[in-house]
């Protein structure tokens, strides 16, 4: 009997060795060595830390994650997904990389007997990962997805299934010669025929196209396809596994009865119970911890029942996740509690430990089998085929990820050559604005800014109000048009207060304002896609965004939302039209309002002036245009001509306007600019400026070196600074970015 030296057990001997399997004799330590005695333990009574299972597990986890991050640090620069690094680390630590000097260290860190512990922990994490993903699925999408997604889903499943079944029938005699008695080719075919919603959703999220047009189609199709595959797969497992192990019709009936009970009782009892929990949770408050613990325990119990039906434990757990209401409060709380440790700890362990069991060297042991597997002629579950399938998944996953990332960019459609800005609007045409709201306090400032546009019957205002909500506890983004009465999949009353507020605004400006309200529920990092898509679809000329800082009544900073700032910067970069960032430092509810327009020249300032001129149609608004010029002419002749053309109306060349004043200010010393701006900021209610991003000027050189918020530009940043004694609301405008023509 041959002994195995590197093991966590007391002694392991190989009694009988076969080609496919071996029989071992294992002697255990009593009591088991779980905890280490430490490095200062006595040499005679203590034992090495590498002989205790817990210490070894911690070291294995440390080695695995260190190598994963080292691989990903290099591979991410070539657009390889995180999954590739996990698989490659598994190949390095497993038998695939067979190097003598490296094997010595691998056997010390991964001795015989530890793979079961690591595999159990990783499988536990994968089970909960699938549970969380099933919680985030919007199962009602299957019922309201329409005919086209269902047609694509059926085609996606029926096509591969038909081809594989034909090949199975042709190669049935070959299968009988090489397969084990308990292996069923039809089960393998059904399992591999479909596409996983979890995989598709994770890939789309990593590619940042989850709420794009392609992403929404892919999600709907993948969910329908996954549903069809799951039904066929579960039925196939019940029949084939029961027949292979029991050969008893009574066991088949018992398995089908448990299977049917899970399908019926879990939705019938679980769904109402979870809705009761959601109803009894105060709005905006998290679910009580006891409820989340009960849900997790229930998932494990139902998983144990699924084993009685000869189904995997994951079937019952995923079934409970399907019927759980996605989103707040229950679904979001479960995701918040378990997503971090599952996605970034347990799941990488599962992938890496799975790849560690693969031996790529076995692919070359039987060339005919490897060739047949690669051609999908023979799908046996031996080591050669498993290795081939792992390599296939690695190659397909990498090429699909890189291909989609390089070929599909949803922001390309925003870079149009059509001019969608205020400057190029036709006279007396509609001004279309997309107003974005994330927090309740944004409503009043947005309404005040819209009033400043002074809509009239000859120059009406069309406002698309977009309420942005972060997607939590669900994998499916939602876009709701309240005018079309498209209801979300849940019973939540989204944007109710916002709809009421803007209905009143529409009523106060009857026949001059059209208001449409939308709700977009998507990941925070992808909200810009909803904003830009709506602006493109509605042919908007301006996107209105709130600033990320909220001021208190005394002028101090009340709160800061860095996520809003990140969103604003992304919209400024991708927007298909002009963009305005609204900084609300105080309330402007007085009947008579004074507006200041600071004009230095350039496309952004011209756009800002065109927006400001809409306010002078109302007599109770008084505007002063401050034209700042330096001693040296730094603009091109073309820019000077365009600036003069847009300034003619405020200079009185087309007639005197009583509520508009024009002041030309010559700045001899750039240090005078901050003092002048702070002076006028204290005497006006509204200040409109251009962003002037990356526009060099001697007037703002001193300010640019101290700019904290680049999205506001040098002047806007100074006006928004807490050091500026002003409660004026500030609007910073950036004109639509047009694609540059290459010579």
XYZ file of C-alpha atoms in Angstrom:
743
model
C 0.000 0.000 0.000
C 1.439 3.385 -1.032
C 1.252 6.208 1.514
C 0.451 9.849 0.751
C 2.882 12.155 2.532
C 1.224 15.565 2.110
C -2.152 15.390 3.878
C -4.075 16.998 6.734
C -5.058 13.548 7.985
C -2.936 11.401 10.272
C -2.268 8.874 7.536
C -3.610 8.115 4.051
C -2.815 4.922 2.155
C -3.831 3.867 -1.348
C -5.327 0.374 -1.048
C -6.304 -0.102 -4.682
C -5.617 2.082 -7.703
C -7.756 1.985 -10.811
C -7.765 3.872 -14.076
C -10.857 5.908 -13.183
C -10.768 5.860 -9.360
C -8.820 4.674 -6.323
C -9.640 3.287 -2.878
C -8.001 4.989 0.128
C -7.544 4.099 3.774
C -7.681 7.236 5.929
C -6.666 7.587 9.585
C -7.921 10.718 11.346
C -6.485 12.750 14.191
C -8.632 12.546 17.308
C -9.526 15.187 18.198
C -9.297 16.753 14.710
C -6.637 19.413 14.283
C -8.766 22.416 13.406
C -6.963 25.230 15.220
C -3.226 25.774 15.167
C -1.076 25.856 18.296
C 0.769 28.810 16.796
C 4.380 29.265 15.758
C 5.553 29.269 19.420
C 4.065 25.844 20.196
C 6.271 23.230 21.800
C 7.917 21.010 19.187
C 7.004 17.818 21.054
C 3.393 18.541 22.065
C 2.370 21.032 19.416
C 1.967 20.703 15.654
C 2.790 22.864 12.655
C 0.261 25.512 11.576
C 0.194 23.789 8.167
C -1.261 20.695 9.834
C -4.423 22.455 11.068
C -7.370 22.706 8.695
C -8.412 26.258 9.593
C -4.929 27.709 9.169
C -4.526 25.927 5.853
C -7.889 27.214 4.660
C -6.929 30.792 5.513
C -3.603 30.403 3.705
C -5.303 28.881 0.662
C -7.765 31.766 0.482
C -4.904 34.258 0.786
C -2.913 32.586 -1.996
C -5.937 32.280 -4.305
C -7.023 35.912 -4.020
C -3.465 37.236 -4.237
C -2.917 35.394 -7.512
C -6.344 36.384 -8.866
C -5.640 40.074 -8.349
C -2.142 39.755 -9.827
C -3.556 38.098 -12.948
C -6.422 40.595 -13.235
C -4.066 43.546 -12.790
C -2.447 42.550 -16.083
C -5.383 41.038 -17.992
C -7.852 43.871 -17.368
C -5.729 46.079 -19.594
C -6.581 43.732 -22.462
C -10.335 43.804 -21.619
C -10.378 40.297 -20.149
C -13.151 39.795 -17.582
C -12.514 38.958 -13.933
C -13.731 35.402 -14.568
C -10.700 34.668 -16.778
C -8.273 35.477 -13.966
C -10.143 33.152 -11.612
C -9.988 30.234 -14.073
C -6.314 30.797 -14.896
C -5.392 30.792 -11.205
C -7.231 27.482 -10.866
C -5.171 26.060 -13.736
C -1.942 27.274 -12.105
C -2.752 25.822 -8.678
C -4.217 22.577 -10.065
C -2.643 19.643 -11.909
C -2.768 21.468 -15.256
C 0.539 23.234 -14.537
C 2.860 20.328 -13.770
C 6.237 21.744 -12.722
C 8.320 19.816 -10.194
C 9.589 22.719 -8.094
C 6.123 24.340 -8.079
C 4.344 21.087 -7.194
C 6.348 20.874 -3.976
C 4.910 24.172 -2.729
C 1.413 23.420 -4.037
C 1.319 20.177 -2.061
C 2.244 22.041 1.108
C -0.510 24.636 0.675
C -3.088 22.272 -0.851
C -2.381 18.861 0.748
C -4.641 15.861 0.337
C -7.965 16.317 2.152
C -8.209 20.115 1.999
C -9.915 20.216 -1.390
C -13.131 18.970 0.188
C -13.174 21.795 2.738
C -12.455 24.433 0.102
C -15.000 22.881 -2.257
C -17.707 22.804 0.412
C -17.228 26.479 1.281
C -17.158 27.537 -2.369
C -20.241 25.458 -3.192
C -22.076 26.995 -0.237
C -21.216 30.429 -1.590
C -22.312 29.525 -5.121
C -25.651 28.280 -3.794
C -26.310 31.609 -2.088
C -25.034 33.463 -5.124
C -27.726 31.765 -7.200
C -30.256 32.523 -4.475
C -29.421 36.227 -4.537
C -29.571 36.327 -8.324
C -32.960 34.629 -8.308
C -34.122 37.244 -5.770
C -33.072 39.988 -8.184
C -34.917 38.450 -11.136
C -38.120 40.145 -12.194
C -40.085 36.957 -12.857
C -43.103 38.882 -14.116
C -41.050 39.874 -17.182
C -41.850 36.428 -18.556
C -45.563 37.261 -18.628
C -45.231 40.749 -20.101
C -42.204 40.299 -22.357
C -44.221 40.090 -25.580
C -43.972 37.797 -28.576
C -40.557 38.811 -29.928
C -38.501 38.002 -26.787
C -40.353 34.700 -26.452
C -39.670 33.883 -30.097
C -35.964 34.637 -29.644
C -35.887 32.604 -26.417
C -37.518 29.593 -28.046
C -35.126 29.847 -30.989
C -32.132 30.171 -28.634
C -33.143 26.953 -26.853
C -34.665 24.943 -29.703
C -31.791 25.505 -32.137
C -28.922 24.088 -30.031
C -31.249 21.464 -28.524
C -32.320 20.144 -31.929
C -28.747 20.001 -33.244
C -27.446 18.245 -30.124
C -30.302 15.735 -30.049
C -29.685 14.846 -33.703
C -25.993 14.315 -32.945
C -26.972 12.277 -29.885
C -29.108 9.952 -31.993
C -26.386 9.571 -34.633
C -23.695 8.756 -32.034
C -25.853 6.624 -29.729
C -23.814 3.466 -30.412
C -20.532 5.235 -29.667
C -22.014 6.559 -26.421
C -22.887 3.084 -25.180
C -19.274 1.962 -25.640
C -17.541 4.811 -23.780
C -20.092 6.026 -21.212
C -20.727 4.769 -17.707
C -24.082 3.044 -17.076
C -25.420 5.952 -15.008
C -24.476 8.679 -17.516
C -27.339 10.122 -19.542
C -26.473 12.058 -22.671
C -29.898 13.671 -22.955
C -29.438 15.314 -19.550
C -26.127 16.806 -20.636
C -27.665 18.057 -23.880
C -30.592 19.775 -22.133
C -28.273 21.335 -19.558
C -25.968 22.821 -22.193
C -28.691 23.912 -24.660
C -29.922 27.012 -22.810
C -28.368 30.263 -21.640
C -28.271 31.370 -18.029
C -29.986 34.604 -17.010
C -27.471 34.980 -14.164
C -24.518 34.769 -16.535
C -26.093 37.172 -19.050
C -27.038 39.709 -16.356
C -23.564 39.570 -14.787
C -21.892 39.991 -18.165
C -24.120 42.931 -19.151
C -23.501 44.588 -15.802
C -19.745 44.179 -16.145
C -19.916 45.584 -19.677
C -21.979 48.568 -18.397
C -24.767 47.969 -20.939
C -27.370 46.579 -18.537
C -29.936 49.318 -19.235
C -29.023 49.920 -22.864
C -31.342 48.899 -25.687
C -29.320 45.752 -26.392
C -29.072 44.980 -22.683
C -32.833 45.128 -22.112
C -33.503 42.821 -25.071
C -30.833 40.384 -23.900
C -32.202 40.319 -20.339
C -35.766 39.609 -21.416
C -34.717 36.898 -23.863
C -32.296 35.307 -21.376
C -34.934 35.139 -18.640
C -37.466 33.450 -20.928
C -34.809 31.074 -22.243
C -33.602 30.254 -18.741
C -37.172 29.510 -17.669
C -37.687 27.049 -20.518
C -34.357 25.351 -19.868
C -34.986 25.109 -16.120
C -38.348 23.375 -16.630
C -36.907 20.857 -19.092
C -33.776 20.320 -17.030
C -35.576 19.714 -13.738
C -38.011 17.236 -15.304
C -35.145 15.414 -16.988
C -33.217 15.166 -13.717
C -36.222 13.759 -11.853
C -36.834 11.017 -14.422
C -33.281 10.038 -15.305
C -31.740 10.166 -11.832
C -34.621 8.304 -10.206
C -34.628 5.602 -12.852
C -30.855 5.189 -12.735
C -30.707 4.830 -8.934
C -33.992 3.195 -7.914
C -35.555 1.556 -10.953
C -38.821 1.855 -9.044
C -41.967 3.513 -10.389
C -43.006 4.436 -6.838
C -39.844 6.489 -6.388
C -40.512 8.281 -9.655
C -44.014 9.192 -8.467
C -42.635 10.316 -5.101
C -40.018 12.491 -6.772
C -42.577 14.060 -9.071
C -44.907 14.688 -6.110
C -42.202 16.545 -4.163
C -41.262 18.444 -7.316
C -44.874 19.504 -7.859
C -45.258 20.423 -4.174
C -42.295 22.754 -4.340
C -43.592 24.384 -7.527
C -47.057 24.929 -6.031
C -46.579 25.487 -2.299
C -43.584 27.812 -2.426
C -45.410 30.479 -4.497
C -48.717 29.806 -2.743
C -47.357 30.243 0.792
C -44.063 32.065 0.333
C -45.222 34.957 -1.852
C -48.066 36.154 0.435
C -45.819 35.815 3.481
C -43.114 37.964 1.908
C -45.634 40.570 0.809
C -46.911 40.705 4.392
C -43.352 41.374 5.566
C -42.996 44.151 2.983
C -46.312 45.752 3.982
C -45.361 45.750 7.664
C -42.012 47.419 7.028
C -42.166 51.247 7.285
C -41.346 53.005 4.015
C -37.683 53.894 3.770
C -36.716 51.615 6.657
C -34.805 48.318 6.313
C -36.451 44.978 6.994
C -35.946 43.585 10.491
C -32.994 41.206 10.779
C -35.179 38.375 12.040
C -37.086 38.348 8.738
C -33.916 38.067 6.638
C -32.630 35.228 8.817
C -35.956 33.386 8.468
C -35.798 33.752 4.673
C -32.284 32.336 4.513
C -33.227 29.438 6.808
C -36.337 28.760 4.723
C -34.218 28.619 1.579
C -31.992 25.936 3.119
C -34.986 23.896 4.312
C -36.654 24.007 0.887
C -33.336 23.028 -0.660
C -33.271 19.921 1.538
C -36.775 19.013 0.340
C -35.636 19.309 -3.278
C -33.055 16.583 -2.577
C -35.969 14.262 -1.777
C -37.141 14.734 -5.372
C -33.660 13.787 -6.665
C -33.118 17.418 -7.614
C -30.077 19.542 -6.773
C -30.343 21.523 -3.534
C -30.063 24.678 -5.598
C -33.463 24.048 -7.222
C -35.487 24.689 -4.056
C -33.342 27.645 -3.040
C -33.679 29.317 -6.444
C -37.414 28.605 -6.459
C -37.829 30.571 -3.221
C -35.781 33.397 -4.672
C -38.042 33.540 -7.728
C -41.181 34.186 -5.696
C -39.553 36.788 -3.445
C -40.548 40.396 -4.316
C -37.534 42.035 -5.913
C -36.409 45.493 -4.892
C -37.107 47.212 -1.567
C -37.636 46.430 1.163
C -37.080 42.641 1.367
C -35.126 41.877 -1.787
C -32.839 44.893 -1.447
C -32.072 44.058 2.197
C -31.085 40.482 1.338
C -28.850 41.688 -1.481
C -27.321 44.355 0.746
C -26.516 41.815 3.474
C -25.078 39.018 1.339
C -24.047 40.342 -2.083
C -20.592 41.640 -1.162
C -19.311 38.448 0.468
C -20.917 36.228 -2.161
C -19.821 38.023 -5.317
C -16.311 38.980 -4.230
C -15.426 36.101 -1.878
C -17.403 32.902 -2.289
C -17.924 33.022 -6.064
C -14.212 33.481 -6.968
C -13.434 30.583 -4.637
C -16.019 28.447 -6.419
C -14.642 29.196 -9.900
C -11.008 28.766 -8.884
C -11.570 25.569 -6.902
C -13.516 24.153 -9.855
C -10.664 24.974 -12.251
C -8.174 23.410 -9.808
C -9.840 20.032 -10.358
C -9.290 20.237 -14.118
C -6.226 18.629 -15.683
C -5.589 20.160 -19.087
C -2.978 17.506 -19.775
C -5.742 14.914 -20.144
C -6.949 16.590 -23.311
C -3.960 15.193 -25.155
C -4.225 11.697 -23.632
C -7.017 10.693 -26.002
C -6.854 12.767 -29.211
C -9.885 11.130 -30.783
C -11.999 11.840 -27.695
C -10.797 15.442 -27.513
C -11.571 15.965 -31.195
C -15.021 14.483 -30.793
C -15.703 16.662 -27.793
C -14.520 19.801 -29.553
C -16.909 19.024 -32.419
C -19.753 18.346 -29.945
C -20.061 14.831 -31.293
C -19.545 13.108 -27.982
C -20.243 14.747 -24.607
C -19.065 12.398 -21.893
C -18.334 13.563 -18.371
C -14.830 12.153 -18.095
C -11.751 14.191 -17.201
C -10.789 14.860 -20.809
C -14.204 16.301 -21.640
C -14.411 18.385 -18.469
C -11.029 19.910 -19.260
C -12.112 20.643 -22.821
C -15.354 22.237 -21.641
C -13.454 24.430 -19.174
C -11.121 25.656 -21.896
C -14.113 26.177 -24.203
C -15.914 28.260 -21.565
C -12.747 30.266 -20.966
C -12.244 31.020 -24.668
C -15.905 31.727 -25.436
C -16.328 33.906 -22.335
C -13.251 35.961 -23.158
C -13.934 36.407 -26.868
C -17.618 37.256 -26.324
C -16.743 39.825 -23.648
C -13.981 41.460 -25.683
C -16.044 41.312 -28.884
C -19.091 43.011 -27.381
C -16.980 45.634 -25.632
C -15.135 46.533 -28.835
C -18.075 46.339 -31.264
C -20.982 47.732 -29.225
C -20.828 51.121 -27.554
C -24.283 52.506 -26.662
C -22.896 56.030 -26.372
C -22.058 56.138 -30.091
C -25.640 56.954 -30.967
C -25.407 60.153 -28.902
C -22.522 61.533 -30.959
C -24.783 62.766 -33.750
C -24.112 65.571 -36.166
C -27.534 67.160 -35.672
C -27.349 70.350 -33.634
C -29.527 69.993 -30.547
C -28.906 73.107 -28.504
C -30.652 76.335 -27.591
C -28.494 78.527 -29.822
C -29.674 76.818 -33.006
C -33.359 76.617 -32.081
C -35.700 78.208 -34.576
C -37.482 81.380 -33.418
C -40.639 80.717 -31.382
C -39.954 76.971 -31.323
C -40.515 74.667 -28.372
C -37.746 74.454 -25.808
C -37.468 70.811 -24.778
C -35.763 70.112 -21.474
C -35.014 66.852 -19.675
C -35.098 67.679 -15.951
C -33.444 65.043 -13.730
C -34.427 64.526 -10.097
C -32.891 62.170 -7.552
C -33.753 63.720 -4.192
C -37.003 65.337 -2.995
C -35.308 68.691 -2.402
C -34.393 68.885 -6.099
C -38.029 69.483 -7.057
C -38.344 73.091 -5.874
C -35.058 74.236 -7.422
C -35.881 72.569 -10.756
C -39.335 74.209 -10.822
C -37.822 77.632 -10.108
C -35.366 77.151 -12.953
C -38.144 76.121 -15.340
C -40.116 79.242 -14.376
C -37.057 81.236 -15.364
C -37.488 79.986 -18.958
C -40.723 82.013 -19.134
C -42.839 79.779 -21.379
C -45.342 81.561 -23.602
C -47.949 80.467 -26.118
C -45.616 81.423 -28.970
C -42.550 79.858 -27.340
C -43.816 76.947 -25.233
C -41.842 74.697 -22.948
C -41.805 70.901 -23.061
C -40.397 69.285 -19.920
C -39.497 65.612 -19.578
C -39.160 65.025 -15.824
C -36.994 61.979 -15.120
C -36.994 60.574 -11.589
C -33.821 58.541 -11.092
C -33.892 55.686 -8.568
C -30.975 53.403 -7.828
C -31.552 49.749 -8.699
C -31.135 47.704 -5.510
C -32.243 44.131 -4.918
C -33.086 43.493 -8.577
C -31.125 42.582 -11.694
C -33.608 44.097 -14.148
C -33.609 47.860 -14.849
C -37.041 49.485 -15.203
C -38.103 52.498 -17.259
C -41.656 53.743 -16.640
C -43.559 56.275 -18.715
C -46.339 57.465 -16.436
C -48.212 59.090 -19.316
C -48.564 55.716 -21.031
C -49.550 54.191 -17.695
C -46.862 51.535 -17.930
C -46.781 50.046 -14.475
C -43.715 48.538 -12.924
C -43.592 44.897 -11.951
C -43.952 45.718 -8.270
C -46.664 47.428 -6.289
C -44.522 50.404 -5.289
C -45.869 53.865 -6.063
C -42.860 55.311 -7.837
C -42.543 59.094 -8.244
C -46.016 59.855 -6.834
C -45.013 63.099 -5.069
C -42.975 64.256 -8.051
C -45.881 63.687 -10.412
C -48.148 65.771 -8.179
C -45.610 68.618 -7.952
C -45.159 68.910 -11.699
C -48.848 68.478 -12.428
C -49.348 71.622 -10.354
C -46.561 73.340 -12.314
C -48.305 72.343 -15.538
C -51.628 73.638 -14.214
C -50.071 76.992 -13.259
C -48.697 77.355 -16.784
C -51.645 76.039 -18.738
C -51.344 76.033 -22.556
C -47.662 77.053 -22.369
C -46.065 74.014 -20.709
C -46.207 70.305 -21.464
C -44.932 67.992 -18.746
C -44.231 64.255 -19.022
C -42.998 62.275 -16.047
C -40.784 59.191 -16.181
C -39.145 56.912 -13.646
C -35.850 55.161 -14.374
C -34.658 52.460 -11.983
C -31.135 51.403 -12.871
C -27.654 51.034 -11.339
C -26.141 54.323 -10.247
C -23.185 54.031 -12.615
C -25.518 53.480 -15.606
C -28.101 56.203 -14.960
C -26.488 58.430 -17.563
C -27.695 55.968 -20.204
C -31.356 56.568 -19.248
C -30.854 60.330 -19.232
C -29.097 60.483 -22.593
C -31.494 58.019 -24.213
C -34.526 60.070 -23.135
C -32.908 63.302 -24.336
C -32.124 61.705 -27.690
C -35.595 60.212 -28.064
C -37.409 63.460 -27.186
C -35.060 65.660 -29.261
C -34.264 67.732 -26.174
C -32.110 70.843 -26.346
C -31.078 70.882 -22.690
C -30.515 68.372 -19.894
C -30.968 69.936 -16.460
C -29.000 68.286 -13.641
C -28.926 69.140 -9.925
C -25.593 69.804 -8.246
C -24.341 67.201 -5.782
C -23.997 69.595 -2.812
C -26.924 70.766 -0.692
C -26.559 73.991 1.279
C -28.153 74.834 4.612
C -29.995 78.102 5.235
C -26.918 79.669 6.826
C -24.808 79.042 3.721
C -22.891 76.042 5.092
C -22.680 72.680 3.323
C -25.508 70.449 4.521
C -24.815 67.229 2.602
C -22.735 65.921 -0.300
C -23.625 63.133 -2.739
C -20.526 62.039 -4.636
C -22.584 59.584 -6.685
C -24.577 62.498 -8.140
C -21.342 64.260 -9.040
C -20.085 61.150 -10.848
C -23.363 60.979 -12.752
C -23.157 64.653 -13.736
C -19.648 64.226 -15.110
C -20.734 61.197 -17.120
C -23.686 63.085 -18.631
C -21.444 66.043 -19.503
C -19.217 63.615 -21.386
C -21.900 61.615 -23.232
C -24.888 63.983 -23.621
C -26.470 64.320 -27.091
C -27.482 67.941 -26.374
C -26.569 70.854 -24.137
C -26.298 70.322 -20.388
C -27.005 72.620 -17.456
C -25.951 71.980 -13.853
C -28.120 73.792 -11.326
C -26.513 74.880 -8.049
C -29.139 75.868 -5.503
C -27.584 77.914 -2.676
C -30.798 79.541 -1.540
C -34.487 80.055 -2.245
C -35.601 82.539 -4.867
C -39.289 82.937 -4.200
C -39.436 86.710 -4.346
C -41.689 88.174 -7.005
C -38.992 90.327 -8.582
C -35.839 88.447 -9.543
C -32.561 89.786 -10.824
C -30.471 87.679 -13.185
C -26.791 88.038 -13.926
C -25.208 86.630 -17.063
C -21.409 86.544 -16.986
C -20.146 86.472 -20.561
C -16.516 85.896 -21.522
C -17.025 84.426 -24.983
C -17.022 80.982 -26.490
C -19.623 78.357 -27.367
C -20.698 77.646 -23.766
C -21.203 81.330 -22.976
C -23.209 81.840 -26.159
C -25.440 78.906 -25.214
C -25.883 80.269 -21.682
C -26.809 83.717 -23.014
C -29.436 82.255 -25.359
C -31.042 80.508 -22.391
C -30.859 83.653 -20.262
C -32.543 85.753 -22.961
C -35.699 83.668 -22.623
C -36.200 85.221 -19.157
C -36.476 88.759 -20.456
C -39.858 88.008 -22.021
C -41.327 88.563 -18.544
C -41.123 92.092 -17.203
C -40.639 91.068 -13.566
C -37.273 89.535 -14.457
C -34.393 91.983 -14.741
C -31.164 90.805 -16.342
C -27.684 92.288 -16.444
C -25.166 90.911 -18.942
C -21.608 91.400 -17.723
C -19.258 91.135 -20.673
C -15.748 90.610 -19.319
C -12.899 91.344 -21.706
C -9.159 91.431 -21.230
C -6.565 93.844 -22.471
C -5.350 91.275 -25.010
C -7.531 89.698 -27.667
C -7.221 85.897 -27.161
C -10.151 84.724 -29.331
C -10.189 83.921 -33.023
C -11.911 86.273 -35.464
C -14.626 83.683 -36.005
C -15.386 83.409 -32.270
C -15.408 87.199 -31.923
C -17.907 87.489 -34.780
C -20.165 84.816 -33.240
C -19.971 86.480 -29.820
C -20.896 89.862 -31.215
C -23.815 88.407 -33.137
C -25.372 86.808 -30.050
C -24.769 89.984 -27.992
C -26.563 92.296 -30.425
C -29.989 91.764 -28.898
C -28.872 92.595 -25.351
C -26.849 95.601 -26.545
C -30.082 97.147 -27.881
C -29.139 96.998 -31.556
C -32.549 95.506 -32.407
C -34.471 97.858 -30.124
C -34.433 98.893 -26.509
C -35.350 96.252 -23.939
C -36.281 97.840 -20.623
C -35.451 94.907 -18.352
C -32.014 94.147 -19.841
C -28.756 95.962 -19.124
C -25.415 95.397 -20.814
C -22.126 96.226 -19.118
C -18.749 95.781 -20.747
C -16.050 95.316 -18.113
C -12.379 95.562 -19.055
C -10.233 93.447 -16.718
C -6.657 94.719 -16.777
C -5.353 92.408 -14.050
C -6.563 88.753 -13.837
C -6.596 89.061 -10.045
C -9.539 91.474 -10.408
C -11.772 88.712 -11.834
C -12.490 86.880 -8.519
C -13.239 90.139 -6.682
C -15.592 91.339 -9.404
C -17.474 88.016 -9.544
C -17.893 87.869 -5.770
C -19.212 91.432 -5.826
C -21.972 90.815 -8.363
C -22.842 87.438 -6.784
C -24.099 89.184 -3.657
C -26.657 91.349 -5.492
C -28.360 88.860 -7.827
C -30.840 86.012 -7.369
C -29.790 83.968 -10.408
C -26.426 83.746 -12.101
C -26.005 82.025 -15.469
C -22.527 81.205 -16.768
C -20.911 78.983 -19.361
C -18.783 76.075 -18.251
C -15.872 76.948 -20.584
C -14.183 73.603 -19.942
C -10.570 73.546 -21.170
C -10.927 77.043 -22.653
C -7.783 78.992 -21.847
C -8.189 82.645 -20.917
C -5.998 85.087 -19.022
C -9.136 86.257 -17.174
C -9.596 82.867 -15.465
C -6.012 81.595 -15.230
C -5.781 82.348 -11.522
C -9.121 80.634 -10.859
C -8.325 77.465 -12.808
C -5.471 76.563 -10.487
C -7.894 76.500 -7.531
C -10.893 74.872 -9.199
C -12.424 72.146 -7.002
C -15.399 71.144 -9.164
C -14.309 70.928 -12.786
C -17.889 70.248 -13.929
C -18.757 73.878 -13.048
C -15.823 75.508 -14.773
C -13.603 78.142 -13.197
C -16.271 80.834 -12.710
C -19.028 78.449 -11.684
C -16.724 76.852 -9.132
C -15.970 80.243 -7.588
C -19.657 81.125 -7.396
C -20.496 77.767 -5.760
C -17.681 78.032 -3.254
C -18.696 78.421 0.420
C -16.270 81.358 0.537
C -18.511 83.344 -1.830
C -21.070 85.237 0.231
C -24.114 84.664 -1.931
C -27.396 82.772 -1.886
C -27.933 83.095 -5.613
C -28.859 80.032 -7.636
C -26.269 79.250 -10.283
C -26.776 77.592 -13.645
C -23.662 76.364 -15.447
C -24.281 75.593 -19.124
C -22.268 73.434 -21.498
C -23.199 73.543 -25.174
C -23.684 70.281 -27.057
C -20.388 68.659 -27.971
C -20.192 68.075 -31.697
C -17.948 65.340 -33.165
C -14.665 66.688 -34.429
C -14.001 66.280 -38.140
C -10.651 64.679 -38.833
C -8.640 66.225 -41.599
